[in-house]
Amino acid sequence: MDENLETMLNHIPSDELLKLDNQLCFALYVCSKEIIRKYKPLLDPLGLTYTSYITLLALWEEDNINVKDLGHRLYLDSGTLTPLLKKMETSGWIKRKRSVEDERNVFISLTEEGFALKEKASSIPRSLICSIPFEQGEGNAFDIIQSLHQLMHTITE
Amino acid sequence: MDENLETMLNHIPSDELLKLDNQLCFALYVCSKEIIRKYKPLLDPLGLTYTSYITLLALWEEDNINVKDLGHRLYLDSGTLTPLLKKMETSGWIKRKRSVEDERNVFISLTEEGFALKEKASSIPRSLICSIPFEQGEGNAFDIIQSLHQLMHTITE
DNA sequence: ATTTATTAAATTGAATCCAATTCAATTGAC
DNA sequence: GTCAATTGAATTGGATTCAATTTAATAAAT
């Protein structure tokens, strides 16, 4: 079995390759949506959406970062981030401040409230993982995360 | 190492659990978005979006299905499907027909054009998998799909 | 120095998605 | 048979996302 992937694929009929359950994209898409849905009841009480949550996760690790770098970290562009960050500023969790050295840059920093939210959010990852009834012996969350990161880097070069 | 997951989690500091790269949701979310982006150049020439593509995949497997069952298959609700299916009808790929036995049901069936599109789409899965430079020895697309399906079922009960 | 190119954010427009509600048809309870 | 509950689609409203464009600031080229 030392044929390469391409050769291997040519031995699989197109009909099989077109089945919904054989699409990597569909499996990712469904898992992503469904797991994000699971966060909702945990985030709602904090007034957070999924996107504002991951933005805070990024800022709790690295504060005072410009929109470009934040977007690079979160795989989001300014079209998504600008309105989100404006809302988060209104909510009082972050400040947006244009750089004086280079006025093209807008730096995002946490407010006291934004930083304090970390405490309240600290139970979320545990709650979430525990809410997923992983089978014994089945690859657990950590294993899957690792595979996905490998995939993520493979996809995005 | 026969402690359960919950006990294990309690030995990991909250700070570690709150890191962006340790979130299962974020890894899924990024992989999902990035891989869907990779489809765009393949789908654009056929006039398909990602959502209409997976809808056709479902219909090529099972034609003449009502909106509810289609939604169940695709993990989408009528709020998403109704406008999508109307557009796909306008494009000439499907027909929507209200059932006479039970007028609450709308059945979706492929037109000749919709069925014929399957030929043109048949190269897409191969093109896509080949466009991802999987490392030797790394889990390949098929392995990941399998893990994700397990996860999908675990998440959605 | 002036012009050109590049960069970072912001804006615009289209598509997607979900949650909640509405509406019509059907089923069930009595 | 009538009223209430349920069901399947459709609708509405809000949020998210990306692609493409615009604007302003800076850097580079000549």
Short mmCIF file of C-alpha atoms (C1' of nucleotides) in Angstrom, two decimals:
data_model
loop_
_atom_site.label_atom_id
_atom_site.label_comp_id
_atom_site.label_asym_id
_atom_site.label_seq_id
_atom_site.Cartn_x
_atom_site.Cartn_y
_atom_site.Cartn_z
CA MET A 1 0.00 0.00 0.00
CA ASP A 2 2.62 2.55 -0.98
CA GLU A 3 0.60 4.26 -3.67
CA ASN A 4 0.18 7.94 -3.15
CA LEU A 5 -3.05 9.67 -2.22
CA GLU A 6 -3.86 10.70 -5.77
CA THR A 7 -3.53 7.18 -7.13
CA MET A 8 -5.58 5.88 -4.25
CA LEU A 9 -8.32 8.40 -4.98
CA ASN A 10 -8.55 7.25 -8.57
CA HIS A 11 -9.53 3.79 -7.38
CA ILE A 12 -12.56 5.18 -5.58
CA PRO A 13 -15.63 5.69 -7.77
CA SER A 14 -16.81 9.29 -8.13
CA ASP A 15 -20.19 8.33 -6.73
CA GLU A 16 -18.56 7.34 -3.47
CA LEU A 17 -16.47 10.51 -3.33
CA LEU A 18 -19.58 12.65 -3.83
CA LYS A 19 -21.40 11.25 -0.83
CA LEU A 20 -22.16 13.83 1.79
CA ASP A 21 -20.74 11.74 4.60
CA ASN A 22 -17.40 11.44 2.83
CA GLN A 23 -16.86 15.20 2.65
CA LEU A 24 -14.29 16.55 5.05
CA CYS A 25 -15.82 20.00 4.66
CA PHE A 26 -19.28 18.84 5.70
CA ALA A 27 -18.03 17.01 8.77
CA LEU A 28 -16.08 20.07 9.84
CA TYR A 29 -18.93 22.40 9.07
CA VAL A 30 -21.48 20.45 11.08
CA CYS A 31 -19.17 19.86 14.05
CA SER A 32 -18.22 23.51 14.09
CA LYS A 33 -21.79 24.76 14.03
CA GLU A 34 -23.06 22.25 16.55
CA ILE A 35 -20.29 22.81 19.03
CA ILE A 36 -20.64 26.58 18.78
CA ARG A 37 -24.33 26.10 19.51
CA LYS A 38 -23.33 24.32 22.72
CA TYR A 39 -21.51 27.44 23.91
CA LYS A 40 -24.59 29.62 23.66
CA PRO A 41 -26.13 28.79 27.06
CA LEU A 42 -22.72 29.31 28.71
CA LEU A 43 -21.97 32.59 26.95
CA ASP A 44 -25.41 34.19 27.06
CA PRO A 45 -25.27 34.89 30.82
CA LEU A 46 -22.01 36.79 30.28
CA GLY A 47 -23.47 38.78 27.40
CA LEU A 48 -20.99 37.22 24.99
CA THR A 49 -21.42 35.81 21.52
CA TYR A 50 -19.12 33.11 20.24
CA THR A 51 -17.11 35.62 18.22
CA SER A 52 -16.67 38.05 21.06
CA TYR A 53 -15.66 35.11 23.26
CA ILE A 54 -12.81 33.98 21.03
CA THR A 55 -11.77 37.60 20.64
CA LEU A 56 -11.49 37.88 24.41
CA LEU A 57 -9.60 34.58 24.59
CA ALA A 58 -7.06 36.09 22.21
CA LEU A 59 -6.83 39.34 24.16
CA TRP A 60 -6.48 37.57 27.52
CA GLU A 61 -3.39 35.93 26.07
CA GLU A 62 -2.03 39.01 24.33
CA ASP A 63 -3.38 42.42 25.15
CA ASN A 64 -2.79 45.65 23.27
CA ILE A 65 -2.62 44.24 19.79
CA ASN A 66 -3.63 45.88 16.53
CA VAL A 67 -6.60 44.84 14.42
CA LYS A 68 -4.43 43.25 11.78
CA ASP A 69 -2.59 40.95 14.19
CA LEU A 70 -5.79 40.13 16.02
CA GLY A 71 -7.38 39.21 12.71
CA HIS A 72 -4.42 37.03 11.87
CA ARG A 73 -4.75 35.23 15.17
CA LEU A 74 -8.50 34.70 14.81
CA TYR A 75 -8.56 34.11 11.05
CA LEU A 76 -10.94 37.04 10.63
CA ASP A 77 -10.57 40.16 8.52
CA SER A 78 -11.29 43.80 9.28
CA GLY A 79 -14.70 43.51 7.65
CA THR A 80 -15.71 41.19 10.45
CA LEU A 81 -13.60 42.63 13.22
CA THR A 82 -14.29 46.34 12.89
CA PRO A 83 -18.01 46.17 13.68
CA LEU A 84 -17.44 43.47 16.30
CA LEU A 85 -14.77 45.50 18.10
CA LYS A 86 -16.95 48.60 18.02
CA LYS A 87 -19.72 46.66 19.74
CA MET A 88 -17.29 45.25 22.28
CA GLU A 89 -16.07 48.75 22.99
CA THR A 90 -19.65 49.87 23.54
CA SER A 91 -20.10 46.93 25.93
CA GLY A 92 -17.13 48.25 27.87
CA TRP A 93 -14.78 45.28 27.57
CA ILE A 94 -12.16 46.82 25.30
CA LYS A 95 -10.73 50.15 24.16
CA ARG A 96 -9.81 50.99 20.58
CA LYS A 97 -6.97 53.46 20.22
CA ARG A 98 -5.36 54.66 17.06
CA SER A 99 -1.58 54.60 17.22
CA VAL A 100 0.26 57.91 17.25
CA GLU A 101 3.41 56.47 15.66
CA ASP A 102 1.48 55.09 12.72
CA GLU A 103 -2.07 56.28 12.46
CA ARG A 104 -3.07 53.39 10.22
CA ASN A 105 -2.99 51.06 13.21
CA VAL A 106 -5.77 50.70 15.73
CA PHE A 107 -4.72 48.97 18.93
CA ILE A 108 -7.14 46.95 20.99
CA SER A 109 -6.73 46.71 24.73
CA LEU A 110 -8.81 45.24 27.53
CA THR A 111 -10.60 47.42 30.03
CA GLU A 112 -10.78 46.43 33.70
CA GLU A 113 -14.18 44.93 32.97
CA GLY A 114 -12.82 43.02 30.00
CA PHE A 115 -10.00 41.63 32.05
CA ALA A 116 -12.32 40.81 34.95
CA LEU A 117 -14.55 38.80 32.66
CA LYS A 118 -11.79 36.21 32.48
CA GLU A 119 -12.67 35.04 35.97
CA LYS A 120 -16.29 34.49 35.07
CA ALA A 121 -15.36 32.72 31.85
CA SER A 122 -12.85 30.41 33.48
CA SER A 123 -15.40 27.67 34.06
CA ILE A 124 -16.60 27.59 30.46
CA PRO A 125 -14.01 25.25 28.92
CA ARG A 126 -14.51 22.66 31.65
CA SER A 127 -18.30 22.94 31.45
CA LEU A 128 -18.20 22.51 27.74
CA ILE A 129 -15.89 19.55 27.57
CA CYS A 130 -17.87 17.84 30.30
CA SER A 131 -21.10 18.44 28.41
CA ILE A 132 -19.80 16.27 25.58
CA PRO A 133 -20.26 12.61 26.46
CA PHE A 134 -17.02 11.25 25.04
CA GLU A 135 -16.96 7.48 24.84
CA GLN A 136 -14.32 5.56 26.71
CA GLY A 137 -11.42 4.82 24.38
CA GLU A 138 -12.70 7.21 21.79
CA GLY A 139 -10.28 9.94 20.86
CA ASN A 140 -10.99 12.72 23.36
CA ALA A 141 -11.18 16.44 22.81
CA PHE A 142 -7.42 16.92 23.12
CA ASP A 143 -6.59 14.37 20.45
CA ILE A 144 -9.05 15.90 18.02
CA ILE A 145 -7.76 19.41 18.67
CA GLN A 146 -4.28 18.22 17.80
CA SER A 147 -5.39 16.65 14.52
CA LEU A 148 -7.30 19.78 13.63
CA HIS A 149 -4.33 22.04 14.28
CA GLN A 150 -2.27 19.90 11.99
CA LEU A 151 -5.02 20.18 9.39
CA MET A 152 -5.33 23.91 9.98
CA HIS A 153 -1.67 24.47 9.27
CA THR A 154 -1.75 22.15 6.30
CA ILE A 155 -4.70 24.00 4.80
CA THR A 156 -3.42 27.49 5.35
CA GLU A 157 0.18 26.71 4.40
CA MET B 1 -4.30 6.86 34.48
CA ASP B 2 -7.81 5.68 35.13
CA GLU B 3 -9.16 8.96 36.41
CA ASN B 4 -12.11 10.22 34.48
CA LEU B 5 -12.11 13.22 32.21
CA GLU B 6 -13.60 15.55 34.78
CA THR B 7 -10.95 14.76 37.37
CA MET B 8 -8.27 15.14 34.74
CA LEU B 9 -9.61 18.55 33.78
CA ASN B 10 -9.42 19.75 37.35
CA HIS B 11 -5.67 19.21 37.30
CA ILE B 12 -5.26 21.61 34.41
CA PRO B 13 -5.08 25.29 35.39
CA SER B 14 -7.90 27.50 34.10
CA ASP B 15 -5.39 29.70 32.36
CA GLU B 16 -4.31 26.79 30.22
CA LEU B 17 -7.89 25.78 29.44
CA LEU B 18 -8.71 29.33 28.32
CA LYS B 19 -5.99 29.44 25.68
CA LEU B 20 -7.32 29.90 22.19
CA ASP B 21 -5.33 27.02 20.80
CA ASN B 22 -6.79 24.63 23.34
CA GLN B 23 -10.36 25.26 22.25
CA LEU B 24 -11.96 22.50 20.26
CA CYS B 25 -14.52 24.96 18.94
CA PHE B 26 -11.90 27.31 17.57
CA ALA B 27 -9.97 24.58 15.80
CA LEU B 28 -13.17 23.31 14.21
CA TYR B 29 -14.32 26.80 13.34
CA VAL B 30 -11.11 27.77 11.59
CA CYS B 31 -10.72 24.47 9.74
CA SER B 32 -14.32 24.63 8.61
CA LYS B 33 -14.04 28.19 7.32
CA GLU B 34 -10.70 27.68 5.64
CA ILE B 35 -11.66 24.49 3.89
CA ILE B 36 -14.92 25.96 2.67
CA ARG B 37 -12.89 28.80 1.24
CA LYS B 38 -10.90 26.26 -0.74
CA TYR B 39 -14.07 25.10 -2.47
CA LYS B 40 -14.87 28.53 -3.84
CA PRO B 41 -12.70 28.39 -6.97
CA LEU B 42 -14.05 24.93 -7.77
CA LEU B 43 -17.70 25.82 -7.19
CA ASP B 44 -17.78 29.28 -8.76
CA PRO B 45 -17.49 27.98 -12.35
CA LEU B 46 -20.58 25.81 -11.73
CA GLY B 47 -22.51 28.72 -10.25
CA LEU B 48 -22.69 26.97 -6.89
CA THR B 49 -22.15 28.23 -3.39
CA TYR B 50 -20.95 25.90 -0.67
CA THR B 51 -24.45 25.58 0.75
CA SER B 52 -26.08 24.81 -2.57
CA TYR B 53 -23.31 22.29 -3.21
CA ILE B 54 -23.95 20.27 -0.06
CA THR B 55 -27.68 20.49 -0.77
CA LEU B 56 -27.09 18.95 -4.18
CA LEU B 57 -24.84 16.28 -2.65
CA ALA B 58 -27.75 15.31 -0.41
CA LEU B 59 -30.23 15.30 -3.29
CA TRP B 60 -27.96 13.27 -5.57
CA GLU B 61 -28.04 10.61 -2.87
CA GLU B 62 -31.74 10.89 -2.09
CA ASP B 63 -34.04 12.73 -4.43
CA ASN B 64 -37.62 13.82 -3.76
CA ILE B 65 -37.31 14.54 -0.08
CA ASN B 66 -39.22 17.08 1.97
CA VAL B 67 -37.69 20.20 3.49
CA LYS B 68 -37.76 18.80 6.99
CA ASP B 69 -35.82 15.65 6.13
CA LEU B 70 -33.40 17.59 3.98
CA GLY B 71 -32.81 19.96 6.87
CA HIS B 72 -32.22 17.05 9.18
CA ARG B 73 -29.67 15.62 6.78
CA LEU B 74 -27.85 18.94 6.33
CA TYR B 75 -28.22 20.21 9.90
CA LEU B 76 -30.02 23.29 8.60
CA ASP B 77 -33.47 24.62 9.45
CA SER B 78 -36.23 26.02 7.28
CA GLY B 79 -35.05 29.56 7.97
CA THR B 80 -31.91 28.75 6.02
CA LEU B 81 -33.32 26.26 3.57
CA THR B 82 -36.45 28.02 2.34
CA PRO B 83 -34.65 31.00 0.75
CA LEU B 84 -31.83 28.77 -0.47
CA LEU B 85 -34.20 26.30 -2.14
CA LYS B 86 -36.12 29.11 -3.78
CA LYS B 87 -32.92 30.39 -5.30
CA MET B 88 -31.95 26.91 -6.43
CA GLU B 89 -35.35 26.54 -8.06
CA THR B 90 -34.82 29.83 -9.88
CA SER B 91 -31.45 28.55 -11.06
CA GLY B 92 -33.25 25.56 -12.53
CA TRP B 93 -31.62 22.77 -10.54
CA ILE B 94 -34.56 21.70 -8.41
CA LYS B 95 -38.34 21.78 -8.25
CA ARG B 96 -40.37 22.50 -5.10
CA LYS B 97 -43.75 20.81 -4.95
CA ARG B 98 -46.23 20.85 -2.13
CA SER B 99 -47.56 17.42 -1.29
CA VAL B 100 -51.21 16.72 -2.04
CA GLU B 101 -51.53 14.09 0.72
CA ASP B 102 -50.31 16.50 3.38
CA GLU B 103 -50.06 20.07 2.24
CA ARG B 104 -47.68 21.00 5.02
CA ASN B 105 -44.89 19.15 3.20
CA VAL B 106 -42.87 20.61 0.38
CA PHE B 107 -40.94 18.02 -1.57
CA ILE B 108 -37.69 18.85 -3.32
CA SER B 109 -36.69 17.05 -6.48
CA LEU B 110 -33.87 17.46 -8.97
CA THR B 111 -34.48 18.74 -12.47
CA GLU B 112 -32.61 17.28 -15.44
CA GLU B 113 -30.15 20.15 -15.10
CA GLY B 114 -29.72 19.50 -11.40
CA PHE B 115 -29.05 15.85 -12.00
CA ALA B 116 -26.72 16.61 -14.90
CA LEU B 117 -24.64 18.88 -12.67
CA LYS B 118 -23.45 15.78 -10.84
CA GLU B 119 -21.18 14.94 -13.78
CA LYS B 120 -19.54 18.33 -13.70
CA ALA B 121 -19.13 18.19 -9.94
CA SER B 122 -17.64 14.72 -9.91
CA SER B 123 -14.08 15.99 -10.07
CA ILE B 124 -14.45 18.36 -7.14
CA PRO B 125 -13.75 15.98 -4.23
CA ARG B 126 -10.57 14.70 -5.86
CA SER B 127 -9.41 18.20 -6.74
CA LEU B 128 -10.01 19.36 -3.24
CA ILE B 129 -8.32 16.53 -1.40
CA CYS B 130 -5.35 16.80 -3.73
CA SER B 131 -5.09 20.53 -3.09
CA ILE B 132 -4.40 19.81 0.58
CA PRO B 133 -0.75 18.87 1.01
CA PHE B 134 -1.14 16.13 3.62
CA GLU B 135 2.11 15.13 5.20
CA GLN B 136 3.28 11.55 4.91
CA GLY B 137 2.20 9.60 7.99
CA GLU B 138 -0.07 12.37 9.11
CA GLY B 139 -3.65 11.29 9.52
CA ASN B 140 -5.21 11.79 6.11
CA ALA B 141 -8.58 13.23 5.17
CA PHE B 142 -10.39 9.94 5.66
CA ASP B 143 -9.11 9.45 9.20
CA ILE B 144 -10.14 12.93 10.19
CA ILE B 145 -13.59 12.54 8.65
CA GLN B 146 -14.08 9.44 10.74
CA SER B 147 -13.09 11.18 13.98
CA LEU B 148 -15.35 14.07 13.15
CA HIS B 149 -18.34 11.85 12.49
CA GLN B 150 -17.81 10.24 15.85
CA LEU B 151 -17.66 13.71 17.38
CA MET B 152 -20.69 14.83 15.42
CA HIS B 153 -22.77 11.98 16.78
CA THR B 154 -21.43 12.49 20.26
CA ILE B 155 -22.32 16.18 20.19
CA THR B 156 -25.77 15.83 18.71
CA GLU B 157 -26.71 12.74 20.74
"C1'" DA C 1 10.28 66.69 -3.56
"C1'" DT C 2 6.89 64.41 -6.05
"C1'" DT C 3 4.81 60.47 -7.56
"C1'" DT C 4 3.79 55.67 -6.94
"C1'" DA C 5 3.05 51.65 -4.22
"C1'" DT C 6 1.88 49.56 -0.11
"C1'" DT C 7 -0.42 49.08 4.14
"C1'" DA C 8 -4.24 49.10 7.86
"C1'" DA C 9 -8.92 49.97 8.80
"C1'" DA C 10 -13.25 50.90 7.47
"C1'" DT C 11 -17.13 50.43 4.48
"C1'" DT C 12 -20.40 48.20 1.39
"C1'" DG C 13 -23.01 44.44 -0.42
"C1'" DA C 14 -24.29 39.67 -0.72
"C1'" DA C 15 -24.84 35.27 1.45
"C1'" DT C 16 -25.51 32.43 5.38
"C1'" DC C 17 -27.16 31.18 9.67
"C1'" DC C 18 -30.12 30.75 13.80
"C1'" DA C 19 -33.90 31.86 17.02
"C1'" DA C 20 -38.36 33.07 17.41
"C1'" DT C 21 -42.69 33.78 15.49
"C1'" DT C 22 -46.47 33.06 12.27
"C1'" DC C 23 -49.54 30.48 9.41
"C1'" DA C 24 -51.92 26.68 7.59
"C1'" DA C 25 -52.76 21.80 7.72
"C1'" DT C 26 -53.31 17.80 10.28
"C1'" DT C 27 -53.89 14.97 14.35
"C1'" DG C 28 -55.56 13.88 18.91
"C1'" DA C 29 -58.60 14.27 22.93
"C1'" DC C 30 -62.82 14.65 24.67
"C1'" DG D 1 -67.82 16.85 15.65
"C1'" DT D 2 -65.25 20.54 18.05
"C1'" DC D 3 -61.37 22.47 20.22
"C1'" DA D 4 -56.58 22.09 21.39
"C1'" DA D 5 -52.05 20.51 20.31
"C1'" DT D 6 -48.77 19.39 17.02
"C1'" DT D 7 -46.39 19.65 12.73
"C1'" DG D 8 -43.95 21.60 8.48
"C1'" DA D 9 -42.76 25.73 5.99
"C1'" DA D 10 -42.29 30.31 5.74
"C1'" DT D 11 -41.13 34.71 7.57
"C1'" DT D 12 -38.69 38.16 10.28
"C1'" DG D 13 -34.84 40.13 12.60
"C1'" DG D 14 -30.23 40.13 14.20
"C1'" DA D 15 -25.49 38.50 13.86
"C1'" DT D 16 -21.70 36.77 11.31
"C1'" DT D 17 -18.85 36.17 7.47
"C1'" DC D 18 -16.24 37.22 3.21
"C1'" DA D 19 -14.95 39.73 -1.04
"C1'" DA D 20 -14.20 43.89 -2.98
"C1'" DT D 21 -13.70 48.66 -2.65
"C1'" DT D 22 -12.46 52.97 -0.42
"C1'" DT D 23 -9.83 56.05 2.43
"C1'" DA D 24 -6.01 57.70 4.78
"C1'" DA D 25 -1.30 57.13 6.21
"C1'" DT D 26 3.21 55.65 5.38
"C1'" DA D 27 7.08 53.91 2.62
"C1'" DA D 28 9.57 53.48 -1.62
"C1'" DA D 29 11.17 55.00 -6.06
"C1'" DT D 30 12.77 58.16 -9.07
#
